[in-house]
């Protein structure tokens, strides 16, 4: 790549499934009998993406910037946190691509994949072809397999802002 600075970050998040909460993934409400428990809206996918962005930029993690001890973040829409994260990196970096895995035994997420990718594309101001969402079960194994929670992983690739390769 001849001097092009590419940075990679890995994000991860997990939340417990409980009755009486909404299930939100990538900013999209998913119909399900349970939702995710957390200080914010508990959107594990968006939280993993935020962690991936912050990691790639060398800016720590989501808990450093948006601590769950801060009342201002109670029940906050994670899309707001994602926009704030973009604001932290916009002077220096731009997103090349994001690759994600959501681990959930239920619900089946394939019907929502396109809406999630479209929503993230809009919020992140990048082409939908730069976002890839995969959903996996754990074949009944572990806490996700027992339907106790959902986890998500995200790998984020950033380029320095002055590189014109991301068009």
PDB file of C-alpha atoms in Angstrom:
ATOM      1  CA  UNK A   1       0.000   0.000   0.000  1.00  0.00           C
ATOM      2  CA  UNK A   2       3.021   2.266  -0.042  1.00  0.00           C
ATOM      3  CA  UNK A   3       2.694   4.419   3.062  1.00  0.00           C
ATOM      4  CA  UNK A   4      -1.061   4.150   3.511  1.00  0.00           C
ATOM      5  CA  UNK A   5      -1.876   3.874   7.190  1.00  0.00           C
ATOM      6  CA  UNK A   6      -4.533   1.242   7.810  1.00  0.00           C
ATOM      7  CA  UNK A   7      -5.721   0.649  11.347  1.00  0.00           C
ATOM      8  CA  UNK A   8      -7.755  -2.315  12.566  1.00  0.00           C
ATOM      9  CA  UNK A   9      -9.862  -2.523  15.709  1.00  0.00           C
ATOM     10  CA  UNK A  10     -11.723  -5.390  17.307  1.00  0.00           C
ATOM     11  CA  UNK A  11     -14.916  -4.753  19.248  1.00  0.00           C
ATOM     12  CA  UNK A  12     -16.917  -7.074  21.475  1.00  0.00           C
ATOM     13  CA  UNK A  13     -19.999  -6.716  23.627  1.00  0.00           C
ATOM     14  CA  UNK A  14     -22.473  -8.933  25.446  1.00  0.00           C
ATOM     15  CA  UNK A  15     -25.758  -8.308  27.243  1.00  0.00           C
ATOM     16  CA  UNK A  16     -28.223 -10.476  29.103  1.00  0.00           C
ATOM     17  CA  UNK A  17     -31.649 -11.234  27.600  1.00  0.00           C
ATOM     18  CA  UNK A  18     -34.579 -10.383  29.901  1.00  0.00           C
ATOM     19  CA  UNK A  19     -38.336  -9.995  29.641  1.00  0.00           C
ATOM     20  CA  UNK A  20     -39.699  -6.448  29.589  1.00  0.00           C
ATOM     21  CA  UNK A  21     -36.911  -4.911  27.474  1.00  0.00           C
ATOM     22  CA  UNK A  22     -36.719  -4.096  23.759  1.00  0.00           C
ATOM     23  CA  UNK A  23     -34.310  -5.958  21.527  1.00  0.00           C
ATOM     24  CA  UNK A  24     -32.322  -3.468  19.464  1.00  0.00           C
ATOM     25  CA  UNK A  25     -29.485  -4.465  17.135  1.00  0.00           C
ATOM     26  CA  UNK A  26     -27.726  -1.968  14.902  1.00  0.00           C
ATOM     27  CA  UNK A  27     -30.386   0.583  15.819  1.00  0.00           C
ATOM     28  CA  UNK A  28     -33.220  -1.631  14.547  1.00  0.00           C
ATOM     29  CA  UNK A  29     -35.963  -2.914  16.857  1.00  0.00           C
ATOM     30  CA  UNK A  30     -36.247  -6.684  16.492  1.00  0.00           C
ATOM     31  CA  UNK A  31     -39.548  -8.283  17.529  1.00  0.00           C
ATOM     32  CA  UNK A  32     -38.814 -10.835  20.245  1.00  0.00           C
ATOM     33  CA  UNK A  33     -40.197 -11.905  23.619  1.00  0.00           C
ATOM     34  CA  UNK A  34     -37.067 -10.608  25.397  1.00  0.00           C
ATOM     35  CA  UNK A  35     -34.706  -7.684  25.089  1.00  0.00           C
ATOM     36  CA  UNK A  36     -31.207  -6.843  26.229  1.00  0.00           C
ATOM     37  CA  UNK A  37     -30.465  -5.511  29.700  1.00  0.00           C
ATOM     38  CA  UNK A  38     -28.012  -2.640  29.998  1.00  0.00           C
ATOM     39  CA  UNK A  39     -27.451   0.926  31.136  1.00  0.00           C
ATOM     40  CA  UNK A  40     -28.126   2.268  27.631  1.00  0.00           C
ATOM     41  CA  UNK A  41     -30.420   0.586  25.084  1.00  0.00           C
ATOM     42  CA  UNK A  42     -27.993  -2.399  25.293  1.00  0.00           C
ATOM     43  CA  UNK A  43     -27.489  -2.609  21.511  1.00  0.00           C
ATOM     44  CA  UNK A  44     -24.648  -5.159  21.560  1.00  0.00           C
ATOM     45  CA  UNK A  45     -23.930  -4.825  17.849  1.00  0.00           C
ATOM     46  CA  UNK A  46     -23.543  -1.058  17.936  1.00  0.00           C
ATOM     47  CA  UNK A  47     -21.478  -1.271  21.118  1.00  0.00           C
ATOM     48  CA  UNK A  48     -19.115  -3.753  19.456  1.00  0.00           C
ATOM     49  CA  UNK A  49     -18.800  -1.438  16.441  1.00  0.00           C
ATOM     50  CA  UNK A  50     -18.070   1.534  18.715  1.00  0.00           C
ATOM     51  CA  UNK A  51     -15.380  -0.486  20.496  1.00  0.00           C
ATOM     52  CA  UNK A  52     -13.902  -1.500  17.123  1.00  0.00           C
ATOM     53  CA  UNK A  53     -13.779   2.111  15.927  1.00  0.00           C
ATOM     54  CA  UNK A  54     -12.240   3.341  19.173  1.00  0.00           C
ATOM     55  CA  UNK A  55      -9.724   0.491  19.183  1.00  0.00           C
ATOM     56  CA  UNK A  56      -8.650   1.138  15.594  1.00  0.00           C
ATOM     57  CA  UNK A  57      -8.162   4.810  16.403  1.00  0.00           C
ATOM     58  CA  UNK A  58      -6.242   4.021  19.612  1.00  0.00           C
ATOM     59  CA  UNK A  59      -8.854   5.763  21.754  1.00  0.00           C
ATOM     60  CA  UNK A  60      -9.630   3.130  24.362  1.00  0.00           C
ATOM     61  CA  UNK A  61     -13.066   1.588  24.662  1.00  0.00           C
ATOM     62  CA  UNK A  62     -16.749   2.373  25.013  1.00  0.00           C
ATOM     63  CA  UNK A  63     -16.619   2.271  28.823  1.00  0.00           C
ATOM     64  CA  UNK A  64     -13.939   4.958  28.875  1.00  0.00           C
ATOM     65  CA  UNK A  65     -15.979   7.403  26.798  1.00  0.00           C
ATOM     66  CA  UNK A  66     -19.547   6.407  27.732  1.00  0.00           C
ATOM     67  CA  UNK A  67     -19.351   4.881  31.237  1.00  0.00           C
ATOM     68  CA  UNK A  68     -22.365   3.040  32.632  1.00  0.00           C
ATOM     69  CA  UNK A  69     -21.913   5.023  35.834  1.00  0.00           C
ATOM     70  CA  UNK A  70     -22.861   8.218  33.955  1.00  0.00           C
ATOM     71  CA  UNK A  71     -26.553   9.089  34.280  1.00  0.00           C
ATOM     72  CA  UNK A  72     -26.486  10.933  30.928  1.00  0.00           C
ATOM     73  CA  UNK A  73     -26.136   7.575  29.163  1.00  0.00           C
ATOM     74  CA  UNK A  74     -29.034   5.864  30.966  1.00  0.00           C
ATOM     75  CA  UNK A  75     -31.348   4.369  28.301  1.00  0.00           C
ATOM     76  CA  UNK A  76     -29.574   6.370  25.571  1.00  0.00           C
ATOM     77  CA  UNK A  77     -30.017   5.347  21.943  1.00  0.00           C
ATOM     78  CA  UNK A  78     -26.726   3.721  20.912  1.00  0.00           C
ATOM     79  CA  UNK A  79     -26.956   5.457  17.523  1.00  0.00           C
ATOM     80  CA  UNK A  80     -26.261   8.694  19.423  1.00  0.00           C
ATOM     81  CA  UNK A  81     -23.161   7.098  20.949  1.00  0.00           C
ATOM     82  CA  UNK A  82     -22.086   5.880  17.496  1.00  0.00           C
ATOM     83  CA  UNK A  83     -22.416   9.405  16.075  1.00  0.00           C
ATOM     84  CA  UNK A  84     -20.393  10.790  19.012  1.00  0.00           C
ATOM     85  CA  UNK A  85     -17.725   8.159  18.326  1.00  0.00           C
ATOM     86  CA  UNK A  86     -17.557   9.211  14.675  1.00  0.00           C
ATOM     87  CA  UNK A  87     -17.100  12.775  15.871  1.00  0.00           C
ATOM     88  CA  UNK A  88     -14.048  11.670  17.863  1.00  0.00           C
ATOM     89  CA  UNK A  89     -12.290  10.221  14.799  1.00  0.00           C
ATOM     90  CA  UNK A  90     -13.545  12.360  11.886  1.00  0.00           C
ATOM     91  CA  UNK A  91     -10.596  14.750  11.823  1.00  0.00           C
ATOM     92  CA  UNK A  92      -8.056  11.961  11.460  1.00  0.00           C
ATOM     93  CA  UNK A  93      -9.757   8.800  10.150  1.00  0.00           C
ATOM     94  CA  UNK A  94     -12.520   7.459   7.974  1.00  0.00           C
ATOM     95  CA  UNK A  95     -14.062   4.027   8.029  1.00  0.00           C
ATOM     96  CA  UNK A  96     -13.011   1.646   5.285  1.00  0.00           C
ATOM     97  CA  UNK A  97     -15.161  -1.309   6.293  1.00  0.00           C
ATOM     98  CA  UNK A  98     -16.845  -3.101   9.182  1.00  0.00           C
ATOM     99  CA  UNK A  99     -17.340  -6.851   9.524  1.00  0.00           C
ATOM    100  CA  UNK A 100     -19.584  -8.101  12.347  1.00  0.00           C
ATOM    101  CA  UNK A 101     -20.860 -11.299  13.919  1.00  0.00           C
ATOM    102  CA  UNK A 102     -23.960 -11.377  16.135  1.00  0.00           C
ATOM    103  CA  UNK A 103     -24.157 -14.512  18.275  1.00  0.00           C
ATOM    104  CA  UNK A 104     -27.752 -15.361  19.220  1.00  0.00           C
ATOM    105  CA  UNK A 105     -29.617 -18.633  19.399  1.00  0.00           C
ATOM    106  CA  UNK A 106     -32.860 -16.685  18.907  1.00  0.00           C
ATOM    107  CA  UNK A 107     -34.389 -14.765  17.275  1.00  0.00           C
ATOM    108  CA  UNK A 108     -33.441 -15.549  13.700  1.00  0.00           C
ATOM    109  CA  UNK A 109     -31.813 -12.356  12.402  1.00  0.00           C
ATOM    110  CA  UNK A 110     -31.660 -12.961   8.643  1.00  0.00           C
ATOM    111  CA  UNK A 111     -34.941 -11.056   8.031  1.00  0.00           C
ATOM    112  CA  UNK A 112     -33.417  -7.952   9.716  1.00  0.00           C
ATOM    113  CA  UNK A 113     -29.885  -8.067   8.309  1.00  0.00           C
ATOM    114  CA  UNK A 114     -30.559  -5.711   5.389  1.00  0.00           C
ATOM    115  CA  UNK A 115     -32.354  -3.140   7.586  1.00  0.00           C
ATOM    116  CA  UNK A 116     -29.485  -3.236  10.105  1.00  0.00           C
ATOM    117  CA  UNK A 117     -26.856  -2.762   7.384  1.00  0.00           C
ATOM    118  CA  UNK A 118     -28.865   0.072   5.804  1.00  0.00           C
ATOM    119  CA  UNK A 119     -29.311   1.845   9.145  1.00  0.00           C
ATOM    120  CA  UNK A 120     -25.627   1.556  10.027  1.00  0.00           C
ATOM    121  CA  UNK A 121     -24.665   2.720   6.531  1.00  0.00           C
ATOM    122  CA  UNK A 122     -26.782   5.840   6.975  1.00  0.00           C
ATOM    123  CA  UNK A 123     -25.518   6.649  10.480  1.00  0.00           C
ATOM    124  CA  UNK A 124     -21.879   5.982   9.572  1.00  0.00           C
ATOM    125  CA  UNK A 125     -22.177   7.744   6.195  1.00  0.00           C
ATOM    126  CA  UNK A 126     -20.490   4.878   4.335  1.00  0.00           C
ATOM    127  CA  UNK A 127     -21.684   2.627   1.541  1.00  0.00           C
ATOM    128  CA  UNK A 128     -23.747  -0.376   2.515  1.00  0.00           C
ATOM    129  CA  UNK A 129     -21.179  -2.498   0.681  1.00  0.00           C
ATOM    130  CA  UNK A 130     -18.678  -1.547   3.406  1.00  0.00           C
ATOM    131  CA  UNK A 131     -20.751  -3.175   6.158  1.00  0.00           C
ATOM    132  CA  UNK A 132     -21.112  -6.912   6.588  1.00  0.00           C
ATOM    133  CA  UNK A 133     -23.337  -8.460   9.242  1.00  0.00           C
ATOM    134  CA  UNK A 134     -23.341 -12.172  10.015  1.00  0.00           C
ATOM    135  CA  UNK A 135     -25.584 -13.933  12.526  1.00  0.00           C
ATOM    136  CA  UNK A 136     -24.571 -17.196  14.164  1.00  0.00           C
ATOM    137  CA  UNK A 137     -26.085 -19.548  16.707  1.00  0.00           C
ATOM    138  CA  UNK A 138     -24.004 -21.598  19.086  1.00  0.00           C
ATOM    139  CA  UNK A 139     -25.921 -24.808  18.494  1.00  0.00           C
ATOM    140  CA  UNK A 140     -27.404 -24.633  21.988  1.00  0.00           C
ATOM    141  CA  UNK A 141     -24.022 -24.264  23.699  1.00  0.00           C
ATOM    142  CA  UNK A 142     -22.991 -21.595  26.211  1.00  0.00           C
ATOM    143  CA  UNK A 143     -25.023 -18.663  27.515  1.00  0.00           C
ATOM    144  CA  UNK A 144     -26.060 -17.569  24.014  1.00  0.00           C
ATOM    145  CA  UNK A 145     -27.045 -21.107  23.118  1.00  0.00           C
ATOM    146  CA  UNK A 146     -29.201 -21.271  26.251  1.00  0.00           C
ATOM    147  CA  UNK A 147     -30.861 -17.986  25.159  1.00  0.00           C
ATOM    148  CA  UNK A 148     -29.538 -16.132  28.209  1.00  0.00           C
ATOM    149  CA  UNK A 149     -27.848 -13.363  26.225  1.00  0.00           C
ATOM    150  CA  UNK A 150     -26.555 -12.088  22.911  1.00  0.00           C
ATOM    151  CA  UNK A 151     -22.994 -11.160  22.020  1.00  0.00           C
ATOM    152  CA  UNK A 152     -21.479  -9.351  19.064  1.00  0.00           C
ATOM    153  CA  UNK A 153     -18.045  -8.939  17.527  1.00  0.00           C
ATOM    154  CA  UNK A 154     -16.938  -6.246  15.100  1.00  0.00           C
ATOM    155  CA  UNK A 155     -13.735  -5.740  13.161  1.00  0.00           C
ATOM    156  CA  UNK A 156     -13.296  -2.172  11.921  1.00  0.00           C
ATOM    157  CA  UNK A 157     -10.792  -0.957   9.344  1.00  0.00           C
ATOM    158  CA  UNK A 158      -9.872   2.747   9.310  1.00  0.00           C
ATOM    159  CA  UNK A 159      -7.796   4.790   6.876  1.00  0.00           C
ATOM    160  CA  UNK A 160      -6.161   8.116   7.539  1.00  0.00           C
ATOM    161  CA  UNK A 161      -8.491  10.890   6.461  1.00  0.00           C
ATOM    162  CA  UNK A 162      -6.217  12.228   3.723  1.00  0.00           C
ATOM    163  CA  UNK A 163      -6.193   8.905   1.841  1.00  0.00           C
ATOM    164  CA  UNK A 164      -8.586   8.857  -1.108  1.00  0.00           C
ATOM    165  CA  UNK A 165      -8.894   5.059  -1.271  1.00  0.00           C
ATOM    166  CA  UNK A 166     -12.328   4.847   0.447  1.00  0.00           C
ATOM    167  CA  UNK A 167     -14.466   6.366  -2.307  1.00  0.00           C
TER     168      UNK A 167
END
